[in-house]
Tab-separated table of C-alpha atoms in Angstrom:
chain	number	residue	atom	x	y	z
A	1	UNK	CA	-38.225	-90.250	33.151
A	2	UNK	CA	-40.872	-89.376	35.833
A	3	UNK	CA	-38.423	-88.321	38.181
A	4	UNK	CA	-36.761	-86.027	35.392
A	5	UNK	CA	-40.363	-84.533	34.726
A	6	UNK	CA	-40.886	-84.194	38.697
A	7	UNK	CA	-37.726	-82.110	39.104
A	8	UNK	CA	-38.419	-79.747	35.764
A	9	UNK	CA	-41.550	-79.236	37.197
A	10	UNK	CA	-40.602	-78.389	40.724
A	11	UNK	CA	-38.259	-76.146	39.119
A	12	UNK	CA	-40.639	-74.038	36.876
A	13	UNK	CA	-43.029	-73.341	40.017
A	14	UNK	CA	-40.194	-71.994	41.899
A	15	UNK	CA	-38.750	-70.166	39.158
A	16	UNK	CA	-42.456	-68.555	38.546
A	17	UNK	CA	-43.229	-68.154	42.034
A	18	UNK	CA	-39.621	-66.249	42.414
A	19	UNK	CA	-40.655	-63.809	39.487
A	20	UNK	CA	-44.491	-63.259	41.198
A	21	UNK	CA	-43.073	-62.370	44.694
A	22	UNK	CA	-41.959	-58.995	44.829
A	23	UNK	CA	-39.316	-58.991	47.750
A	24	UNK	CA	-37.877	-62.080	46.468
A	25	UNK	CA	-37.236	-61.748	42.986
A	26	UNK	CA	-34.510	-58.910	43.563
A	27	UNK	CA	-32.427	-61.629	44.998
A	28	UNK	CA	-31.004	-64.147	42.618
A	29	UNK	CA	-32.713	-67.740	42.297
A	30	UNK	CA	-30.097	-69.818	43.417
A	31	UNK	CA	-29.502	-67.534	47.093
A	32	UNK	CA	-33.487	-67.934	47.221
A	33	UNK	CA	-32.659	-71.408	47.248
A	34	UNK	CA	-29.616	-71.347	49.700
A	35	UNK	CA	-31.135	-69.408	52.105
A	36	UNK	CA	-34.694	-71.611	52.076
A	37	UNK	CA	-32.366	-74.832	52.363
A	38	UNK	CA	-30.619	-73.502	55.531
A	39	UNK	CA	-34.059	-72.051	57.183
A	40	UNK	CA	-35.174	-75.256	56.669
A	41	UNK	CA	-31.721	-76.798	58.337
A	42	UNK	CA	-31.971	-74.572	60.968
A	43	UNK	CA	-35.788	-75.944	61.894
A	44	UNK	CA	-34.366	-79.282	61.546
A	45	UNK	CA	-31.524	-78.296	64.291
A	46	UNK	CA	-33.599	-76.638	66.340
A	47	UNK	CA	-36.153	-79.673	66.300
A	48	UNK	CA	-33.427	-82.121	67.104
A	49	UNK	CA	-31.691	-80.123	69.761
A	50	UNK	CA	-35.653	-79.380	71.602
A	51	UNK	CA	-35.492	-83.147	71.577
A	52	UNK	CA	-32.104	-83.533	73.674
A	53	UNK	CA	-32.997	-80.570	75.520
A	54	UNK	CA	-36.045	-82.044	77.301
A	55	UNK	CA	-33.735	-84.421	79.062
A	56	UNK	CA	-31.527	-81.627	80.006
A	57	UNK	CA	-33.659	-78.219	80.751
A	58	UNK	CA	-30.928	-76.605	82.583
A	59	UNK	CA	-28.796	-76.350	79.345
A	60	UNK	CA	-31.881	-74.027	77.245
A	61	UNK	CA	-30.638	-70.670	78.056
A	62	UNK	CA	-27.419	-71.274	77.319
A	63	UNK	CA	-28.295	-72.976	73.864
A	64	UNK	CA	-30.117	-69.961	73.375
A	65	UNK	CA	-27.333	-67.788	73.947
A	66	UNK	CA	-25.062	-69.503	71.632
A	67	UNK	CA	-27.750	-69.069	68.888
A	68	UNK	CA	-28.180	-65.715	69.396
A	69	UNK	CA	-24.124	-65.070	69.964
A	70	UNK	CA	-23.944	-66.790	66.144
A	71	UNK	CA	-26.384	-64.507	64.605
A	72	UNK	CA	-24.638	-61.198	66.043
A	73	UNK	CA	-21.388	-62.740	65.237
A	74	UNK	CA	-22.787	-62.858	61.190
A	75	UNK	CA	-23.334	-59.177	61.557
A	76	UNK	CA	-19.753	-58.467	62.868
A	77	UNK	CA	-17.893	-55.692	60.967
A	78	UNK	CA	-15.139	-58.118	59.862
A	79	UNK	CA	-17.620	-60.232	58.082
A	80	UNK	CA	-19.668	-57.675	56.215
A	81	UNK	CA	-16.896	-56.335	55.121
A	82	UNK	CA	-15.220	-59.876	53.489
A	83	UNK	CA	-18.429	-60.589	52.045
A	84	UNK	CA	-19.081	-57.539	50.949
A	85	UNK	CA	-15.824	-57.034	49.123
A	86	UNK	CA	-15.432	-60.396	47.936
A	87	UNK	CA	-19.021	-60.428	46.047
A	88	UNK	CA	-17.952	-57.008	44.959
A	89	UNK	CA	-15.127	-58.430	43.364
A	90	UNK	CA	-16.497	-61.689	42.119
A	91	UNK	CA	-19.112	-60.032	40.099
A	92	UNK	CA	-16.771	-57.596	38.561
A	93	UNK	CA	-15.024	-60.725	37.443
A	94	UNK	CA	-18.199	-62.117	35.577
A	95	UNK	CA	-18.959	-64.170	37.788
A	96	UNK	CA	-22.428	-64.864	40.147
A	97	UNK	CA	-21.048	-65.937	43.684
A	98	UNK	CA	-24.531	-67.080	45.434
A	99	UNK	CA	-22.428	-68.969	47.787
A	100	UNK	CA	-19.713	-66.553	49.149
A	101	UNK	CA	-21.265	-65.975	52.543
A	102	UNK	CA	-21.950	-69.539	53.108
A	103	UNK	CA	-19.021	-70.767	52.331
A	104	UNK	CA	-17.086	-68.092	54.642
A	105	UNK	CA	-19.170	-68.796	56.972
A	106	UNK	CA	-18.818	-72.938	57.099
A	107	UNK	CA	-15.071	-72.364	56.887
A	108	UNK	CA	-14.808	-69.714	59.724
A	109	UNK	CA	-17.270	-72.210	62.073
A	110	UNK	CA	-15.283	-74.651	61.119
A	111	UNK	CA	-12.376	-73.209	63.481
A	112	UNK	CA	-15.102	-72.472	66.323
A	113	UNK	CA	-16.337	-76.128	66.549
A	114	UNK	CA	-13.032	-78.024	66.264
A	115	UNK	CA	-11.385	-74.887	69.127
A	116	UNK	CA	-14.687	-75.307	71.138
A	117	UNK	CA	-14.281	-79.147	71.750
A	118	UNK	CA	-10.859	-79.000	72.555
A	119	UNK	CA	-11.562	-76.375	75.207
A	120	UNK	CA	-14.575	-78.468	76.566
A	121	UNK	CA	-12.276	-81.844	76.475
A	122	UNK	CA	-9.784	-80.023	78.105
A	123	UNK	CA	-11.501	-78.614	80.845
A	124	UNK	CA	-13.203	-81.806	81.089
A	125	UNK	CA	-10.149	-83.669	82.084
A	126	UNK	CA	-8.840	-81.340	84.185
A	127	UNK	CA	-11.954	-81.402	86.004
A	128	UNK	CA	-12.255	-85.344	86.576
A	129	UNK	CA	-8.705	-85.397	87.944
A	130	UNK	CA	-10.087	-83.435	90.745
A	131	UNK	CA	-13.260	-85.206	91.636
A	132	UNK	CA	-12.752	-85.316	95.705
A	133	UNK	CA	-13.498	-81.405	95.039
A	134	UNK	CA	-16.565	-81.533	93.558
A	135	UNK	CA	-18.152	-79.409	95.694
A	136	UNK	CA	-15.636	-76.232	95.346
A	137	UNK	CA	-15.656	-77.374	91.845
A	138	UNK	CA	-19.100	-77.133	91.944
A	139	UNK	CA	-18.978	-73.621	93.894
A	140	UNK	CA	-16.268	-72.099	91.492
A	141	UNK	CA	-18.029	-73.683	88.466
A	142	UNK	CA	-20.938	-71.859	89.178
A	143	UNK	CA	-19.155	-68.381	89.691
A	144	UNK	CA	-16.835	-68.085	86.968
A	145	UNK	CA	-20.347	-69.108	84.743
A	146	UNK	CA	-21.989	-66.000	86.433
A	147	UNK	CA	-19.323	-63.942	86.394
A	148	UNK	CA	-18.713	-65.154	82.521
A	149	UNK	CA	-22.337	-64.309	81.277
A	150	UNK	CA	-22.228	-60.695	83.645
A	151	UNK	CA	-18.867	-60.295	82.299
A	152	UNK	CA	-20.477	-61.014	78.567
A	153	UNK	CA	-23.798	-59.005	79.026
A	154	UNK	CA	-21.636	-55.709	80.142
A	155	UNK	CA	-19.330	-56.018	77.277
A	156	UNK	CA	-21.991	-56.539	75.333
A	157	UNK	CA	-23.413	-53.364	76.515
A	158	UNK	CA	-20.658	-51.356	75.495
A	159	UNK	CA	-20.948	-52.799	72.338
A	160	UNK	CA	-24.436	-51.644	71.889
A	161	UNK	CA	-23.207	-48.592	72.977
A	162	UNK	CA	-21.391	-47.840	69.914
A	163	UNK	CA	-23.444	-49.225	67.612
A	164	UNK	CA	-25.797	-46.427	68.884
A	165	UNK	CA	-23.387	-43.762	68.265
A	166	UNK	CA	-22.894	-45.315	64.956
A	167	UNK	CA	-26.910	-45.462	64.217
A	168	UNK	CA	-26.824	-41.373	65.274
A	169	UNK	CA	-24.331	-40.149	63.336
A	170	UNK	CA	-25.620	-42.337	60.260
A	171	UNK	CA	-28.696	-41.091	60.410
A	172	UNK	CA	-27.419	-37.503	61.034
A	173	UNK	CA	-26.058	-38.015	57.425
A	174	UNK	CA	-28.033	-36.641	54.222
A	175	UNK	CA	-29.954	-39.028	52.220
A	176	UNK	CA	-27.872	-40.747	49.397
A	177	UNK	CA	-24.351	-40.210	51.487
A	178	UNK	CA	-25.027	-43.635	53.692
A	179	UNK	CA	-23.400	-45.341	51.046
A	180	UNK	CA	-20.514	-43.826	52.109
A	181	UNK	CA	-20.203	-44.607	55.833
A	182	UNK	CA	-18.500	-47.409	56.998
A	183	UNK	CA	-19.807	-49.719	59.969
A	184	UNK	CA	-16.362	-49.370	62.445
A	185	UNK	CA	-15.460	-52.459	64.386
A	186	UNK	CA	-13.351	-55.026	61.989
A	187	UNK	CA	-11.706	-57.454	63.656
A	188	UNK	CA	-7.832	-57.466	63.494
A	189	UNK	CA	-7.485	-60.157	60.588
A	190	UNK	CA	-9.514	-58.145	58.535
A	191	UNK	CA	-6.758	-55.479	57.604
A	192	UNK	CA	-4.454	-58.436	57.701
A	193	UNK	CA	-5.549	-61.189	55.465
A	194	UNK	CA	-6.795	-57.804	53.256
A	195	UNK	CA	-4.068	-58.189	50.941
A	196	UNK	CA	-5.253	-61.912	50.183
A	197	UNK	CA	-8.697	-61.437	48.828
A	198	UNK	CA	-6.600	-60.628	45.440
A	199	UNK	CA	-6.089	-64.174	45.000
A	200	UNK	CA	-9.884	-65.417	45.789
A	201	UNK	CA	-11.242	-65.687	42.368
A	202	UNK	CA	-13.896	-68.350	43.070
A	203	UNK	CA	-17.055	-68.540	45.747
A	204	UNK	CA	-15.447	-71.997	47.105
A	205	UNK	CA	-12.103	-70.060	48.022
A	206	UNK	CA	-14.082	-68.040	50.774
A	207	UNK	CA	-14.195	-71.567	52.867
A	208	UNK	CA	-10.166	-71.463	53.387
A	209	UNK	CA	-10.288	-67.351	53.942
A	210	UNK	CA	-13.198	-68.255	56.665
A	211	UNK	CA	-10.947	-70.778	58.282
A	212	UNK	CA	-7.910	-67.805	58.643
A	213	UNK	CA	-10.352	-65.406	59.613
A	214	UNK	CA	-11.228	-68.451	62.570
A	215	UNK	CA	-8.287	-68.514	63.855
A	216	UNK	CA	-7.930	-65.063	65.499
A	217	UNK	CA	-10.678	-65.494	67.935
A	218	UNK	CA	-10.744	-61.372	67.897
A	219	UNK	CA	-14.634	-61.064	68.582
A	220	UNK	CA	-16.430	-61.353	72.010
A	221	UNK	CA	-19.311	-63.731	70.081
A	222	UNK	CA	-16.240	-66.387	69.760
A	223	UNK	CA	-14.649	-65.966	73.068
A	224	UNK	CA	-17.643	-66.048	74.187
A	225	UNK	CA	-18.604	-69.273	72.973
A	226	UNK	CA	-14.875	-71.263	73.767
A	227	UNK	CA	-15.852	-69.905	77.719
A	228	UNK	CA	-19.229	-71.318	77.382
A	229	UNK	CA	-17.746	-74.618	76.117
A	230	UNK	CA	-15.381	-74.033	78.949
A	231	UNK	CA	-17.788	-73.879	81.648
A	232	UNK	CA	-20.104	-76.782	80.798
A	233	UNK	CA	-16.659	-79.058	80.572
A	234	UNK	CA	-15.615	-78.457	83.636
A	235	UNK	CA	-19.081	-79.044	85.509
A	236	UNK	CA	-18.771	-82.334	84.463
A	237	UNK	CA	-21.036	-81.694	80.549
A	238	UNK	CA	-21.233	-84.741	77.948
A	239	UNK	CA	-18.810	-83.702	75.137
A	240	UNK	CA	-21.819	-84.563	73.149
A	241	UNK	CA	-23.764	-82.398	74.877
A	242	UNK	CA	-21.483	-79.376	74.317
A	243	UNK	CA	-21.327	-80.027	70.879
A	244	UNK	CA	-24.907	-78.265	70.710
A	245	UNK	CA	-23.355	-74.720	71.653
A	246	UNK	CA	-20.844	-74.547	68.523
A	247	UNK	CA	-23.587	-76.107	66.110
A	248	UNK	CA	-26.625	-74.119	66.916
A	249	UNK	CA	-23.658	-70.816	67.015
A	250	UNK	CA	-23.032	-72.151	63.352
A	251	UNK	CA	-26.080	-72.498	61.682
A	252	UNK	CA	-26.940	-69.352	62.978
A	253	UNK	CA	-23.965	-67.285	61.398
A	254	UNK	CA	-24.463	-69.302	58.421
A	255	UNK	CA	-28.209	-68.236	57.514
A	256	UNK	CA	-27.215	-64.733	58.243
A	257	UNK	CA	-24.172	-64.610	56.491
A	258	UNK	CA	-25.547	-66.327	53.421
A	259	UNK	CA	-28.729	-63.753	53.607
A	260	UNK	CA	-25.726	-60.923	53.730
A	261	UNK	CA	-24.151	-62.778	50.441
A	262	UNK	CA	-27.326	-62.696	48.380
A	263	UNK	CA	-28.407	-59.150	49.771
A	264	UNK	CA	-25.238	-57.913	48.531
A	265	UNK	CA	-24.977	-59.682	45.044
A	266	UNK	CA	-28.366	-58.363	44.403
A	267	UNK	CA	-27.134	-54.444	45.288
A	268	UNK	CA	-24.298	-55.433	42.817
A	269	UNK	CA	-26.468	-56.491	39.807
A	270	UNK	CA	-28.960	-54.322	40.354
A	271	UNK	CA	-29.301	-50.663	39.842
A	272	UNK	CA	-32.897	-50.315	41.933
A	273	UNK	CA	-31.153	-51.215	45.031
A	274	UNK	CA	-28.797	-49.483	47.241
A	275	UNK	CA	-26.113	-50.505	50.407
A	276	UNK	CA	-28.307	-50.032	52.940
A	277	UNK	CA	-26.423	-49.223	56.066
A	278	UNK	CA	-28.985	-48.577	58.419
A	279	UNK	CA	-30.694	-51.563	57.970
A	280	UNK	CA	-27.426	-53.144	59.213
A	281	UNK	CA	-27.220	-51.322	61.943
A	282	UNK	CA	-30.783	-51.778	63.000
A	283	UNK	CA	-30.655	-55.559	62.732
A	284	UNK	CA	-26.907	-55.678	64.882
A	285	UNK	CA	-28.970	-53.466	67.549
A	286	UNK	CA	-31.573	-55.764	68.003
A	287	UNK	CA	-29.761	-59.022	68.290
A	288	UNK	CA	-26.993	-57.272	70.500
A	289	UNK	CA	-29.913	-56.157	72.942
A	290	UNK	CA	-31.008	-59.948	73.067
A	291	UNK	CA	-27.741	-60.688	73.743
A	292	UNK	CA	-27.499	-58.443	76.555
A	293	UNK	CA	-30.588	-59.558	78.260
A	294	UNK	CA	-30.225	-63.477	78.184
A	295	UNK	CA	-26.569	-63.119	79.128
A	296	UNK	CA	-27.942	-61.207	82.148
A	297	UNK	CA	-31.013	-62.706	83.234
A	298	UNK	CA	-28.826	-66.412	83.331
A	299	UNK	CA	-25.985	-64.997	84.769
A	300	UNK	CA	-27.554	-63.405	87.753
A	301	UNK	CA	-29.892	-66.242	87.916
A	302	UNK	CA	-26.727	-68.266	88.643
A	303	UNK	CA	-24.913	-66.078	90.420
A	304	UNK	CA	-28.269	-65.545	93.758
A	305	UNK	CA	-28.357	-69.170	93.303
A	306	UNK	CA	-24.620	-69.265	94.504
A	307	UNK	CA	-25.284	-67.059	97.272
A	308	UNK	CA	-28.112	-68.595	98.551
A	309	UNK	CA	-26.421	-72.175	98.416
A	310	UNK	CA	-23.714	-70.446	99.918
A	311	UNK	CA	-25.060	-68.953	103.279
A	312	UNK	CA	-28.211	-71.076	103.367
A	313	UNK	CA	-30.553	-67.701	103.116
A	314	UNK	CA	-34.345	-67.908	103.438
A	315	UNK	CA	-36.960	-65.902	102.773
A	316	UNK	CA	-39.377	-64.774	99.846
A	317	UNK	CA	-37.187	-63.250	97.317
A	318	UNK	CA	-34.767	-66.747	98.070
A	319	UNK	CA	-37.901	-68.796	97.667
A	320	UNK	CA	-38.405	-67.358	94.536
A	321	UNK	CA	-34.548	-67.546	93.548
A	322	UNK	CA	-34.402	-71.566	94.264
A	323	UNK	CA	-37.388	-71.859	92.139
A	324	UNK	CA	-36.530	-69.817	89.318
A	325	UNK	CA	-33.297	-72.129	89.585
A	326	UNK	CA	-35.488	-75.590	89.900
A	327	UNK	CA	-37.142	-74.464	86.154
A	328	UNK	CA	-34.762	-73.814	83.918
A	329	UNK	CA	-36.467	-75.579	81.460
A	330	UNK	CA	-39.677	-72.548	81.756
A	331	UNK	CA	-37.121	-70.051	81.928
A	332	UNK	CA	-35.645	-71.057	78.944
A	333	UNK	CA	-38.349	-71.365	76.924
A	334	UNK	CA	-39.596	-67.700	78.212
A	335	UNK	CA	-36.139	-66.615	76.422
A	336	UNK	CA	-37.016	-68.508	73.379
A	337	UNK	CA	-40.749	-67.426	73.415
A	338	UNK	CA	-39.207	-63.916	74.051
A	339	UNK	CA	-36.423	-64.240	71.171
A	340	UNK	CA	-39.063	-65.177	68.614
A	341	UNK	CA	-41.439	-62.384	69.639
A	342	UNK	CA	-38.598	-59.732	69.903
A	343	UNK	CA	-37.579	-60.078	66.848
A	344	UNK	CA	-40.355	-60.510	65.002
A	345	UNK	CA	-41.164	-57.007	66.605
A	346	UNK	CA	-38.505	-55.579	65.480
A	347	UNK	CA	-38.981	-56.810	61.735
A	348	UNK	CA	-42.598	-55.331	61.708
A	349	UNK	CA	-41.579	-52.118	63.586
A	350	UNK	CA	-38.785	-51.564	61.279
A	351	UNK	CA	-40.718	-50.125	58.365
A	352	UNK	CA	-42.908	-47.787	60.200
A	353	UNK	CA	-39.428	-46.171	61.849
A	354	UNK	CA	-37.447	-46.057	58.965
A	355	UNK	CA	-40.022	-44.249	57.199
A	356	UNK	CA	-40.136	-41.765	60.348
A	357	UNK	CA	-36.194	-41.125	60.000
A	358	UNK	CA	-36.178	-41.045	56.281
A	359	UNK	CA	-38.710	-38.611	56.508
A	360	UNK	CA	-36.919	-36.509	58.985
A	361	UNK	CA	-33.730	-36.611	57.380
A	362	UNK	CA	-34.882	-35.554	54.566
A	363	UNK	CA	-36.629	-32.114	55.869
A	364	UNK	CA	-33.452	-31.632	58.267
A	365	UNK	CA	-31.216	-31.884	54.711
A	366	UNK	CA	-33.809	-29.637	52.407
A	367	UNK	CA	-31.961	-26.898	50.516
A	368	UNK	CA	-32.354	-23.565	51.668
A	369	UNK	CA	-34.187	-22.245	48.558
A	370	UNK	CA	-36.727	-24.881	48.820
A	371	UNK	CA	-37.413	-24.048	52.544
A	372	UNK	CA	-37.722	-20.665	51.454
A	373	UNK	CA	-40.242	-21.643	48.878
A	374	UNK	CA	-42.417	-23.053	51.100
A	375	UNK	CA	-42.051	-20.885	54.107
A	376	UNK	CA	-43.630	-18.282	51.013
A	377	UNK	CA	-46.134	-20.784	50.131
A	378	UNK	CA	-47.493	-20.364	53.584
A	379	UNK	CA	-47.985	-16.692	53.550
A	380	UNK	CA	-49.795	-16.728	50.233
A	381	UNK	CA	-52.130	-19.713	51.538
A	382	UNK	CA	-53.077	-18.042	54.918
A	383	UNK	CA	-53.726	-14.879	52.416
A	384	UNK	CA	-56.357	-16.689	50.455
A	385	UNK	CA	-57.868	-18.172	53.708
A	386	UNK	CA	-58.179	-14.202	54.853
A	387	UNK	CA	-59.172	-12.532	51.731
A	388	UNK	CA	-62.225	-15.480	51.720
A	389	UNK	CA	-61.352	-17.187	49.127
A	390	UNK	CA	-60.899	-20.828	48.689
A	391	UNK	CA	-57.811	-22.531	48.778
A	392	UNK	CA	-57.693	-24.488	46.540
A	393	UNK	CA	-58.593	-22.043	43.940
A	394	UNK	CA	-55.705	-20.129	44.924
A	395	UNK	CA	-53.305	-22.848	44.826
A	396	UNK	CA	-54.314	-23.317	41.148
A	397	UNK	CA	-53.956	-19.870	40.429
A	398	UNK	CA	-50.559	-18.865	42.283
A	399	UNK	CA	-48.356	-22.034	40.905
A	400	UNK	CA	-44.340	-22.195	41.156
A	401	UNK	CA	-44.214	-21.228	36.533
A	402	UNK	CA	-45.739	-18.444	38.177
A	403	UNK	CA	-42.957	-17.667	40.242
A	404	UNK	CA	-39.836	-18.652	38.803
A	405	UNK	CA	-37.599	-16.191	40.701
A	406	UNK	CA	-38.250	-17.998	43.952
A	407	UNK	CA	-36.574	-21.017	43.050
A	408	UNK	CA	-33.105	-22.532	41.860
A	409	UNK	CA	-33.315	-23.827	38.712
A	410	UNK	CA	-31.194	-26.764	40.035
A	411	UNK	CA	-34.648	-28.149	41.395
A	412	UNK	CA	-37.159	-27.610	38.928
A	413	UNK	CA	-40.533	-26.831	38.743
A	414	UNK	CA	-42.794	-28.527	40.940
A	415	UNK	CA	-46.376	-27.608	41.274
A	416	UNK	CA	-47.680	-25.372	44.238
A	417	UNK	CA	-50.091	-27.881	45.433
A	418	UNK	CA	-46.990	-30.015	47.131
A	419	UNK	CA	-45.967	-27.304	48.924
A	420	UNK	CA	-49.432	-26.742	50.362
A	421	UNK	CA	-49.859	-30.567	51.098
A	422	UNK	CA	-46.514	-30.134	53.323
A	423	UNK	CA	-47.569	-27.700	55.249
A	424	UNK	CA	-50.764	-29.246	56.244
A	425	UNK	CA	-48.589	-32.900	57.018
């Protein structure tokens, strides 16, 4: 069958290009797969909603927003932690679970989309009974939006915050003890639905525990969304329209969370890899600062807007105010121009810095005998510069055999020359 051959063939150049690729290969086949499937899904959202956005500019920020509000929402404590115990679990069982983060994910969305209509009907209706007031509508629309995304950008703040304080005191840990820190900030149902993760004993069971976990609304990145929903109902929004917010806020969370799945199945069947905290906290830093900034930028965008509609002020800063408010559509392609470039930043800047900190953690954490080692190895190599002889000549004569009282023989033997090349670094 050609179409037989096609597929077998399709499947042996993935399956070789998966074992050529170094980053990928420590990930399983089938989460290679996953995630691919949903990048591609989330182009394919992204392309369709551009589409609907061109007739409706003003609505581009706040799309934005609800993308980014999905992708922090992935890296929430709560879900880490289900995912991470769950896969745990799974694989202990025998089993591979490629799919537990997806399927958490869909089922905990599931909740958000279904809530967020309701809200957005609601406030719809409640809205069109009071037409003749369109203009206060209109007025008080606008401010509870400001207020809303000001509101959203402080809190979010906060949150950064201690995610911060949680990045310090991580990294003030000694190499190999991350492992043992855990990322504070669970939501309620976590500790509550704890007990019922016994009874999960396949990946499709996640979907239901994602639904339960949907129904506290216990984050800001949900609340968040339902007030968004909220907003656009009641100025008068196509349903249709607000259906965007929870979609793009779903296939976010999903891509992340199924990333999260496979990261974590590979730590789990593999002994070269470890938890690695920091990483986690880096990412939630970097999305949570986006967060903060677009919430901010729109919602004091809106809220000179009201002012100036409100007492009629002129002037140049106005001038510029009515404009920025007349090109939404720019401004909201700055923030995705800005979103795309920010983060790819922070992907390329994260090696370089995480070298920097591994590096200093490690000389902060040292043991003492091996600082004492080499604060010796510097006397004896500023002696051979003195006594005019060469260095390196020295360093092969004076080696650490040669001195076995001045270190523990919990560390070994380690040739002189490393200490040497530390002190010059």
């Amino acid at each position: 069958m050609p179409l037989h051959h096609l597929k077998n063939g399709i499947n042996k150049r993935a399956i070789a290009c998966h074992a050529r690729t170094p980053g990928l290969r420590k990930l399983p086949l089938p989460a290679v797969g996953i995630i691919v499937g949903l990048a591609f899904a989330n182009g394919l959202v992204w392309v369709a909603v551009g589409v609907v956005l061109h007739y409706h500019p003003a609505l581009v920020s706040t799309a934005v927003l609800a993308y980014t509000l999905g992708l922090r929402h992935a890296l929430d404590a709560d879900h880490i932690s289900a995912i991470d115990l769950m896969t745990r679990r799974l694989i202990a069982s025998g089993q591979r679970p490629v799919t537990v983060g997806t399927l958490f994910s869909l089922g905990h969305s599931t909740i958000v989309v279904i809530t967020s209509v309701v809200v957005a009907a609601t406030a719809s209706a409640i809205s069109h009974k009071f037409g003749s007031f369109s203009r206060i509508g209109g007025i008080i629309g606008t401010s509870v939006s400001a207020s809303f995304l000001i509101i959203l950008g402080l809190m979010n703040i906060y949150i950064l915050y201690k995610l911060v304080q949680q990045m310090k005191r991580l990294i003030a840990m000694a190499p190999g003890e991350e492992n043992k820190f855990e990322i504070k900030g669970a939501g309620c149902l976590f500790y509550l639905f704890k007990k019922l993760f016994k009874i999960i004993d396949r990946p499709w069971k996640m979907y239901p525990l994602g639904v339960m976990f949907g129904l506290g609304f216990d984050t800001s990145s949900e609340v968040a969304l339902l007030g968004i929903s909220s907003i656009q109902g009641a100025k008068g929004t196509s349903i249709w329209l607000i259906l965007i917010f929870p979609v793009l806020f779903t296939i976010g969370m999903c891509l992340l969370d199924t990333v999260d799945g496979a990261l974590m199945m590979a730590l789990y069947t593999s002994t070269t890899l470890a938890k690695d905290q920091i990483a986690i906290l880096y990412y939630s830093i970097v999305l949570t600062v986006i967060t903060v900034v677009v919430a901010m930028v729109i919602g004091f965008i809106q809220l000179l807007t009201l002012v100036q509609n409100a007492a009629n002020l002129t002037g140049v800063f106005w001038d510029g105010v009515i404009n920025a408010n007349n090109h939404y559509d720019i401004i909201g392609g700055g923030i995705c121009s800005s979103f795309i470039v920010l983060g790819g930043l922070s992907v390329i800047l994260y090696k370089p810095w995480r070298r920097r900190i591994d590096q200093a953690r490690q000389i902060r954490h040292q043991p003492q005998q091996l600082q004492d080692v080499e604060k010796t190895g510097t006397v004896v190599v500023n002696e051979a510069a003195t006594s005019g002889k060469d260095v390196h000549q020295h360093e092969e004569e004076t080696t650490i055999e040669d001195q076995p009282s001045r270190i523990s023989p919990t560390h070994g033997a380690e040739p002189h020359r490393n200490i040497a090349e530390d002190i010059v670094l």
